[in-house]
Amino acid sequence: MKQKIINVDLKVNLDPLINFTQGIFQKKEIKIITEELSRVAGFLWDRRWAERNAGNISVNITSLFSIKDLDKFSTYPFLPLPREYAGLKRQLLLITAAGSRMRDLAMDPLEELCLVYISDSAKAYHIIAPERIEKEPMPTSELPTHLAIHEMLCRTNAPEKALVHSHVTELIALTHNPKFLSAESLTGILWKMHPETVIFQPKGYGFVPYTIPGTEKIATLTARCFENNPVVIWEKHGAMAIGKTISEAFDELDLAAKAAGIFLSCARNGSEPDGLTDEEIREIRQHYCL
Ligand SMILES: [Zn+2]
């Protein structure tokens, strides 16, 4: 099904697709994912990591649809992509909409979500939104980063399908300390603060120096980091995590925040903690065969 990008028209007649669109969002598997997304959005808001419209979430849901269904997604309105995403051809992502708020997603996720289907040409994406959304749905402004990461995950056949970005206060605070502006130093301090980080993140944490959000540059740098680390910290901005599920990705952010919070609590009381020794970290690695 070859397709040329001929125009950008979000006002095409969607009437013939209403039943199909409604069916997508009533599908049992999609309901489970949107409910999970809603729960996690509530956690992000409760932790104060999601001020205003901060944060975004996406899940690759291609495997839940038949080839025939995927063909239908090609008939929805479409927009050009900033570059070709060859590794994402005919992939379907559930993604939070631009301007959506986590506190609203926690209440009613269908009002704040859309689907993005990458065209056969891999140079455009189709937008599918729950039928009752009245405003024009557009995916998050961090779309380039989500696409670059999902493309890398597809290329490497990774089991991770979900991606969560949030303004994790504790991690942002760490990156305001010049001592922690590298993957090595951030990993070192997080491992030292909490044994669980060694167990669950044995490869350590990724780090992207300050870069303007929503750009191709941050997308490329972040996707590269995710090849080795399931959590990537953005200097003075926040963090992203991948997981097999949205909850799993949230767990990774939560754990990193816990470790960073321990450091900050000690620092607030006037003492920079020594944390676990190198020998103690080595013992944990040996015990868990990491
Ligand atoms: Zn952000």
Tab-separated table of N, CA, C and O in Angstrom, residues 40-144:
chain	number	residue	atom	x	y	z
A	40	VAL	N	-0.971	5.199	36.142
A	40	VAL	CA	0.398	5.716	36.234
A	40	VAL	C	0.404	7.248	36.128
A	40	VAL	O	1.148	7.925	36.834
A	41	ALA	N	-0.453	7.801	35.266
A	41	ALA	CA	-0.548	9.266	35.157
A	41	ALA	C	-0.897	9.862	36.526
A	41	ALA	O	-0.357	10.903	36.921
A	42	GLY	N	-1.781	9.184	37.259
A	42	GLY	CA	-2.151	9.638	38.607
A	42	GLY	C	-0.955	9.601	39.552
A	42	GLY	O	-0.749	10.519	40.351
A	43	PHE	N	-0.135	8.532	39.431
A	43	PHE	CA	1.067	8.449	40.293
A	43	PHE	C	2.015	9.620	39.986
A	43	PHE	O	2.569	10.230	40.883
A	44	LEU	N	2.194	9.921	38.689
A	44	LEU	CA	3.126	10.996	38.301
A	44	LEU	C	2.640	12.339	38.858
A	44	LEU	O	3.435	13.142	39.338
A	45	TRP	N	1.332	12.544	38.779
A	45	TRP	CA	0.750	13.781	39.301
A	45	TRP	C	0.906	13.833	40.822
A	45	TRP	O	1.336	14.847	41.383
A	46	ASP	N	0.592	12.715	41.511
A	46	ASP	CA	0.684	12.678	42.976
A	46	ASP	C	2.108	12.957	43.456
A	46	ASP	O	2.306	13.548	44.508
A	47	ARG	N	3.082	12.507	42.688
A	47	ARG	CA	4.473	12.722	43.107
A	47	ARG	C	4.984	14.118	42.747
A	47	ARG	O	6.153	14.406	42.916
A	48	ARG	N	4.143	14.907	42.147
A	48	ARG	CA	4.504	16.272	41.732
A	48	ARG	C	5.611	16.262	40.682
A	48	ARG	O	6.502	17.106	40.670
A	49	TRP	N	5.571	15.249	39.825
A	49	TRP	CA	6.529	15.166	38.722
A	49	TRP	C	5.866	15.618	37.410
A	49	TRP	O	6.432	15.422	36.346
A	50	ALA	N	4.656	16.149	37.492
A	50	ALA	CA	3.902	16.420	36.257
A	50	ALA	C	3.141	17.733	36.351
A	50	ALA	O	1.926	17.785	36.173
A	51	GLU	N	3.877	18.802	36.616
A	51	GLU	CA	3.243	20.113	36.666
A	51	GLU	C	2.666	20.481	35.301
A	51	GLU	O	3.170	20.041	34.271
A	52	ARG	N	1.630	21.258	35.309
A	52	ARG	CA	0.987	21.711	34.065
A	52	ARG	C	0.815	20.524	33.101
A	52	ARG	O	0.253	19.521	33.473
A	53	ASN	N	1.332	20.659	31.854
A	53	ASN	CA	1.174	19.543	30.904
A	53	ASN	C	2.461	18.738	30.767
A	53	ASN	O	2.725	18.146	29.719
A	54	ALA	N	3.267	18.696	31.838
A	54	ALA	CA	4.553	17.988	31.777
A	54	ALA	C	4.360	16.477	31.673
A	54	ALA	O	3.413	15.925	32.224
A	55	GLY	N	5.277	15.859	30.979
A	55	GLY	CA	5.313	14.399	30.893
A	55	GLY	C	4.553	13.857	29.698
A	55	GLY	O	3.644	14.516	29.165
A	56	ASN	N	4.960	12.701	29.267
A	56	ASN	CA	4.280	12.027	28.154
A	56	ASN	C	4.548	10.535	28.220
A	56	ASN	O	5.541	10.092	28.802
A	57	ILE	N	3.631	9.776	27.633
A	57	ILE	CA	3.674	8.309	27.715
A	57	ILE	C	3.312	7.749	26.350
A	57	ILE	O	2.440	8.296	25.664
A	58	SER	N	3.979	6.671	25.945
A	58	SER	CA	3.573	5.983	24.711
A	58	SER	C	3.768	4.482	24.859
A	58	SER	O	4.582	4.027	25.670
A	59	VAL	N	3.000	3.738	24.080
A	59	VAL	CA	3.101	2.276	24.076
A	59	VAL	C	2.962	1.798	22.630
A	59	VAL	O	2.065	2.265	21.908
A	60	ASN	N	3.825	0.889	22.234
A	60	ASN	CA	3.703	0.287	20.899
A	60	ASN	C	2.662	-0.836	20.979
A	60	ASN	O	2.871	-1.838	21.673
A	61	ILE	N	1.551	-0.652	20.299
A	61	ILE	CA	0.441	-1.614	20.403
A	61	ILE	C	0.192	-2.340	19.066
A	61	ILE	O	-0.864	-2.934	18.874
A	62	THR	N	1.173	-2.298	18.177
A	62	THR	CA	1.002	-2.895	16.839
A	62	THR	C	0.552	-4.352	16.917
A	62	THR	O	-0.324	-4.784	16.147
A	63	SER	N	1.135	-5.107	17.851
A	63	SER	CA	0.865	-6.556	17.891
A	63	SER	C	-0.587	-6.871	18.262
A	63	SER	O	-1.020	-8.019	18.117
A	64	LEU	N	-1.338	-5.887	18.721
A	64	LEU	CA	-2.736	-6.143	19.112
A	64	LEU	C	-3.700	-6.060	17.929
A	64	LEU	O	-4.892	-6.290	18.083
A	65	PHE	N	-3.166	-5.737	16.734
A	65	PHE	CA	-4.041	-5.544	15.577
A	65	PHE	C	-3.634	-6.429	14.401
A	65	PHE	O	-2.454	-6.751	14.231
A	66	SER	N	-4.637	-6.807	13.616
A	66	SER	CA	-4.389	-7.638	12.436
A	66	SER	C	-3.849	-6.776	11.290
A	66	SER	O	-3.975	-5.545	11.324
A	67	ILE	N	-3.302	-7.423	10.291
A	67	ILE	CA	-2.794	-6.690	9.116
A	67	ILE	C	-3.939	-5.921	8.458
A	67	ILE	O	-3.772	-4.782	8.017
A	68	LYS	N	-5.127	-6.544	8.438
A	68	LYS	CA	-6.292	-5.884	7.840
A	68	LYS	C	-6.646	-4.588	8.595
A	68	LYS	O	-6.918	-3.551	7.986
A	69	ASP	N	-6.601	-4.672	9.907
A	69	ASP	CA	-6.867	-3.468	10.713
A	69	ASP	C	-5.809	-2.405	10.450
A	69	ASP	O	-6.129	-1.216	10.324
A	70	LEU	N	-4.548	-2.830	10.405
A	70	LEU	CA	-3.461	-1.862	10.192
A	70	LEU	C	-3.648	-1.153	8.853
A	70	LEU	O	-3.390	0.051	8.737
A	71	ASP	N	-4.116	-1.888	7.851
A	71	ASP	CA	-4.393	-1.258	6.545
A	71	ASP	C	-5.394	-0.118	6.697
A	71	ASP	O	-5.280	0.914	6.060
A	72	LYS	N	-6.389	-0.332	7.580
A	72	LYS	CA	-7.425	0.699	7.769
A	72	LYS	C	-6.852	1.989	8.364
A	72	LYS	O	-7.323	3.083	8.065
A	73	PHE	N	-5.828	1.845	9.206
A	73	PHE	CA	-5.238	3.034	9.820
A	73	PHE	C	-4.645	3.970	8.767
A	73	PHE	O	-4.501	5.158	8.987
A	74	SER	N	-4.302	3.396	7.595
A	74	SER	CA	-3.724	4.216	6.509
A	74	SER	C	-4.741	5.168	5.894
A	74	SER	O	-4.371	6.014	5.078
A	75	THR	N	-6.015	5.013	6.243
A	75	THR	CA	-7.042	5.888	5.648
A	75	THR	C	-7.352	7.111	6.523
A	75	THR	O	-8.158	7.951	6.149
A	76	TYR	N	-6.722	7.199	7.688
A	76	TYR	CA	-6.954	8.355	8.577
A	76	TYR	C	-6.106	9.551	8.122
A	76	TYR	O	-5.149	9.394	7.352
A	77	PRO	N	-6.441	10.753	8.613
A	77	PRO	CA	-5.649	11.944	8.244
A	77	PRO	C	-4.178	11.750	8.592
A	77	PRO	O	-3.857	11.032	9.542
A	78	PHE	N	-3.339	12.377	7.813
A	78	PHE	CA	-1.913	12.171	8.078
A	78	PHE	C	-1.108	13.455	7.955
A	78	PHE	O	-1.526	14.421	7.327
A	79	LEU	N	0.053	13.419	8.604
A	79	LEU	CA	0.979	14.557	8.622
A	79	LEU	C	2.376	14.047	8.298
A	79	LEU	O	2.697	12.897	8.613
A	80	PRO	N	3.222	14.902	7.709
A	80	PRO	CA	4.582	14.439	7.407
A	80	PRO	C	5.422	14.306	8.672
A	80	PRO	O	5.193	15.009	9.653
A	81	LEU	N	6.387	13.414	8.642
A	81	LEU	CA	7.342	13.259	9.736
A	81	LEU	C	8.606	14.063	9.410
A	81	LEU	O	8.904	14.289	8.234
A	82	PRO	N	9.358	14.458	10.442
A	82	PRO	CA	10.569	15.253	10.163
A	82	PRO	C	11.645	14.473	9.429
A	82	PRO	O	12.524	15.049	8.784
A	83	ARG	N	11.597	13.145	9.502
A	83	ARG	CA	12.550	12.315	8.767
A	83	ARG	C	11.899	10.954	8.529
A	83	ARG	O	10.803	10.693	9.041
A	84	GLU	N	12.579	10.113	7.793
A	84	GLU	CA	12.038	8.772	7.559
A	84	GLU	C	12.338	7.882	8.772
A	84	GLU	O	13.469	7.869	9.264
A	85	TYR	N	11.333	7.173	9.242
A	85	TYR	CA	11.512	6.231	10.354
A	85	TYR	C	11.320	4.820	9.801
A	85	TYR	O	10.284	4.183	10.020
A	86	ALA	N	12.328	4.359	9.070
A	86	ALA	CA	12.194	3.075	8.362
A	86	ALA	C	11.861	1.933	9.313
A	86	ALA	O	11.086	1.039	8.981
A	87	GLY	N	12.427	1.977	10.515
A	87	GLY	CA	12.204	0.889	11.470
A	87	GLY	C	10.829	0.915	12.109
A	87	GLY	O	10.468	-0.001	12.853
A	88	LEU	N	10.051	1.946	11.831
A	88	LEU	CA	8.717	2.042	12.442
A	88	LEU	C	7.585	1.900	11.425
A	88	LEU	O	6.423	2.143	11.757
A	89	LYS	N	7.943	1.525	10.221
A	89	LYS	CA	6.938	1.380	9.161
A	89	LYS	C	5.776	0.489	9.627
A	89	LYS	O	6.004	-0.579	10.178
A	90	ARG	N	4.548	0.955	9.495
A	90	ARG	CA	3.340	0.209	9.868
A	90	ARG	C	3.296	-0.166	11.365
A	90	ARG	O	2.722	-1.182	11.737
A	91	GLN	N	3.920	0.689	12.185
A	91	GLN	CA	3.820	0.482	13.634
A	91	GLN	C	2.772	1.444	14.195
A	91	GLN	O	2.615	2.569	13.699
A	92	LEU	N	2.097	0.989	15.227
A	92	LEU	CA	1.003	1.755	15.824
A	92	LEU	C	1.344	2.079	17.281
A	92	LEU	O	1.602	1.164	18.078
A	93	LEU	N	1.341	3.368	17.599
A	93	LEU	CA	1.658	3.785	18.968
A	93	LEU	C	0.456	4.456	19.614
A	93	LEU	O	-0.201	5.296	18.986
A	94	LEU	N	0.197	4.083	20.851
A	94	LEU	CA	-0.758	4.824	21.681
A	94	LEU	C	0.070	5.878	22.402
A	94	LEU	O	1.090	5.543	23.021
A	95	ILE	N	-0.334	7.143	22.321
A	95	ILE	CA	0.541	8.200	22.845
A	95	ILE	C	-0.279	9.339	23.440
A	95	ILE	O	-1.398	9.605	22.971
A	96	THR	N	0.253	9.983	24.450
A	96	THR	CA	-0.478	11.093	25.058
A	96	THR	C	-0.481	12.288	24.103
A	96	THR	O	0.479	12.518	23.367
A	97	ALA	N	-1.567	13.031	24.131
A	97	ALA	CA	-1.745	14.146	23.192
A	97	ALA	C	-0.966	15.378	23.654
A	97	ALA	O	-0.659	15.524	24.841
A	98	ALA	N	-0.644	16.249	22.697
A	98	ALA	CA	0.030	17.503	23.026
A	98	ALA	C	-0.836	18.296	24.002
A	98	ALA	O	-2.052	18.387	23.829
A	99	GLY	N	-0.211	18.832	25.028
A	99	GLY	CA	-0.939	19.666	25.992
A	99	GLY	C	-1.715	18.879	27.033
A	99	GLY	O	-2.349	19.475	27.909
A	100	SER	N	-1.695	17.557	26.951
A	100	SER	CA	-2.486	16.776	27.921
A	100	SER	C	-1.849	16.870	29.305
A	100	SER	O	-0.635	16.957	29.455
A	101	ARG	N	-2.703	16.834	30.304
A	101	ARG	CA	-2.220	16.921	31.682
A	101	ARG	C	-2.370	15.562	32.349
A	101	ARG	O	-3.398	14.896	32.193
A	102	MET	N	-1.345	15.197	33.141
A	102	MET	CA	-1.383	13.886	33.804
A	102	MET	C	-2.575	13.798	34.756
A	102	MET	O	-3.196	12.753	34.899
A	103	ARG	N	-2.904	14.892	35.395
A	103	ARG	CA	-4.047	14.856	36.336
A	103	ARG	C	-5.346	14.588	35.576
A	103	ARG	O	-6.264	13.962	36.109
A	104	ASP	N	-5.436	15.053	34.310
A	104	ASP	CA	-6.628	14.776	33.508
A	104	ASP	C	-6.604	13.347	32.961
A	104	ASP	O	-7.637	12.682	32.896
A	105	LEU	N	-5.412	12.897	32.558
A	105	LEU	CA	-5.285	11.505	32.089
A	105	LEU	C	-5.700	10.528	33.187
A	105	LEU	O	-6.265	9.474	32.916
A	106	ALA	N	-5.402	10.911	34.433
A	106	ALA	CA	-5.771	10.044	35.559
A	106	ALA	C	-7.283	9.937	35.706
A	106	ALA	O	-7.810	8.932	36.175
A	107	MET	N	-8.002	10.986	35.263
A	107	MET	CA	-9.470	10.992	35.384
A	107	MET	C	-10.130	10.350	34.171
A	107	MET	O	-11.050	9.554	34.293
A	108	ASP	N	-9.678	10.747	32.956
A	108	ASP	CA	-10.329	10.276	31.745
A	108	ASP	C	-9.314	10.187	30.598
A	108	ASP	O	-9.146	11.146	29.832
A	109	PRO	N	-8.620	9.057	30.500
A	109	PRO	CA	-7.505	8.976	29.542
A	109	PRO	C	-7.933	9.175	28.087
A	109	PRO	O	-7.182	9.737	27.303
A	110	LEU	N	-9.152	8.747	27.717
A	110	LEU	CA	-9.545	8.820	26.307
A	110	LEU	C	-9.662	10.255	25.797
A	110	LEU	O	-9.610	10.499	24.593
A	111	GLU	N	-9.790	11.205	26.708
A	111	GLU	CA	-9.867	12.612	26.286
A	111	GLU	C	-8.496	13.174	25.944
A	111	GLU	O	-8.379	14.252	25.387
A	112	GLU	N	-7.441	12.461	26.344
A	112	GLU	CA	-6.096	13.038	26.278
A	112	GLU	C	-5.113	12.168	25.503
A	112	GLU	O	-3.901	12.330	25.628
A	113	LEU	N	-5.641	11.211	24.733
A	113	LEU	CA	-4.779	10.261	24.022
A	113	LEU	C	-5.033	10.294	22.532
A	113	LEU	O	-6.090	10.718	22.082
A	114	CYS	N	-4.084	9.813	21.764
A	114	CYS	CA	-4.361	9.523	20.356
A	114	CYS	C	-3.493	8.349	19.914
A	114	CYS	O	-2.610	7.903	20.666
A	115	LEU	N	-3.781	7.843	18.749
A	115	LEU	CA	-2.938	6.798	18.158
A	115	LEU	C	-2.165	7.422	17.016
A	115	LEU	O	-2.673	8.274	16.291
A	116	VAL	N	-0.925	6.973	16.875
A	116	VAL	CA	-0.092	7.418	15.768
A	116	VAL	C	0.303	6.168	14.986
A	116	VAL	O	0.867	5.234	15.549
A	117	TYR	N	-0.052	6.169	13.704
A	117	TYR	CA	0.271	5.017	12.863
A	117	TYR	C	1.265	5.470	11.792
A	117	TYR	O	0.978	6.396	11.015
A	118	ILE	N	2.420	4.834	11.755
A	118	ILE	CA	3.462	5.242	10.807
A	118	ILE	C	3.139	4.643	9.430
A	118	ILE	O	2.918	3.435	9.299
A	119	SER	N	3.141	5.506	8.434
A	119	SER	CA	2.684	5.106	7.096
A	119	SER	C	3.620	4.101	6.436
A	119	SER	O	4.733	3.853	6.903
A	120	ASP	N	3.148	3.538	5.319
A	120	ASP	CA	3.962	2.595	4.548
A	120	ASP	C	5.262	3.237	4.069
A	120	ASP	O	6.271	2.564	3.915
A	121	SER	N	5.203	4.534	3.805
A	121	SER	CA	6.408	5.227	3.336
A	121	SER	C	7.377	5.499	4.483
A	121	SER	O	8.542	5.810	4.253
A	122	ALA	N	6.894	5.400	5.727
A	122	ALA	CA	7.669	5.727	6.939
A	122	ALA	C	8.050	7.206	6.989
A	122	ALA	O	8.909	7.604	7.768
A	123	LYS	N	7.376	8.014	6.159
A	123	LYS	CA	7.678	9.453	6.140
A	123	LYS	C	6.492	10.287	6.620
A	123	LYS	O	6.519	11.507	6.560
A	124	ALA	N	5.438	9.623	7.043
A	124	ALA	CA	4.243	10.336	7.523
A	124	ALA	C	3.593	9.518	8.634
A	124	ALA	O	3.883	8.323	8.793
A	125	TYR	N	2.745	10.184	9.420
A	125	TYR	CA	1.996	9.436	10.424
A	125	TYR	C	0.525	9.805	10.356
A	125	TYR	O	0.159	10.945	10.078
A	126	HIS	N	-0.306	8.807	10.564
A	126	HIS	CA	-1.753	8.997	10.603
A	126	HIS	C	-2.168	9.189	12.054
A	126	HIS	O	-1.593	8.584	12.954
A	127	ILE	N	-3.179	10.017	12.251
A	127	ILE	CA	-3.660	10.278	13.616
A	127	ILE	C	-5.047	9.685	13.786
A	127	ILE	O	-5.938	9.917	12.968
A	128	ILE	N	-5.195	8.928	14.857
A	128	ILE	CA	-6.501	8.347	15.173
A	128	ILE	C	-6.816	8.738	16.620
A	128	ILE	O	-5.984	8.521	17.511
A	129	ALA	N	-7.982	9.311	16.832
A	129	ALA	CA	-8.339	9.721	18.199
A	129	ALA	C	-9.699	9.153	18.555
A	129	ALA	O	-10.521	8.915	17.673
A	130	PRO	N	-9.939	8.940	19.866
A	130	PRO	CA	-11.271	8.512	20.264
A	130	PRO	C	-12.294	9.478	19.682
A	130	PRO	O	-12.093	10.693	19.713
A	131	GLU	N	-13.363	8.952	19.187
A	131	GLU	CA	-14.331	9.720	18.406
A	131	GLU	C	-14.858	10.962	19.122
A	131	GLU	O	-15.129	11.984	18.520
A	132	ARG	N	-14.938	10.898	20.465
A	132	ARG	CA	-15.571	12.025	21.151
A	132	ARG	C	-14.617	13.197	21.406
A	132	ARG	O	-15.012	14.210	21.929
A	133	ILE	N	-13.324	13.046	21.028
A	133	ILE	CA	-12.432	14.202	21.170
A	133	ILE	C	-12.866	15.272	20.177
A	133	ILE	O	-12.977	15.013	18.988
A	134	GLU	N	-13.131	16.456	20.666
A	134	GLU	CA	-13.610	17.504	19.770
A	134	GLU	C	-12.484	18.349	19.198
A	134	GLU	O	-12.521	18.804	18.077
A	135	LYS	N	-11.425	18.526	20.014
A	135	LYS	CA	-10.306	19.312	19.501
A	135	LYS	C	-9.482	18.434	18.550
A	135	LYS	O	-9.581	17.215	18.584
A	136	GLU	N	-8.690	19.085	17.693
A	136	GLU	CA	-7.835	18.315	16.788
A	136	GLU	C	-6.759	17.629	17.619
A	136	GLU	O	-5.975	18.294	18.289
A	137	PRO	N	-6.695	16.330	17.609
A	137	PRO	CA	-5.699	15.662	18.435
A	137	PRO	C	-4.324	15.677	17.772
A	137	PRO	O	-4.208	15.426	16.583
A	138	MET	N	-3.331	16.034	18.528
A	138	MET	CA	-1.961	15.979	18.043
A	138	MET	C	-1.133	15.266	19.102
A	138	MET	O	-1.378	15.448	20.297
A	139	PRO	N	-0.161	14.465	18.701
A	139	PRO	CA	0.658	13.794	19.715
A	139	PRO	C	1.578	14.771	20.443
A	139	PRO	O	1.822	15.882	19.962
A	140	THR	N	2.100	14.347	21.559
A	140	THR	CA	3.013	15.151	22.365
A	140	THR	C	4.127	15.799	21.531
A	140	THR	O	4.573	15.223	20.530
A	141	SER	N	4.597	16.950	21.979
A	141	SER	CA	5.688	17.638	21.265
A	141	SER	C	6.990	16.848	21.351
A	141	SER	O	7.943	17.130	20.638
A	142	GLU	N	7.039	15.868	22.259
A	142	GLU	CA	8.222	15.011	22.350
A	142	GLU	C	8.121	13.825	21.389
A	142	GLU	O	8.840	12.832	21.536
A	143	LEU	N	7.224	13.932	20.399
A	143	LEU	CA	7.047	12.824	19.454
A	143	LEU	C	8.373	12.351	18.841
A	143	LEU	O	8.605	11.139	18.764
A	144	PRO	N	9.283	13.252	18.398
A	144	PRO	CA	10.527	12.754	17.796
A	144	PRO	C	11.306	11.804	18.715
A	144	PRO	O	11.864	10.802	18.259
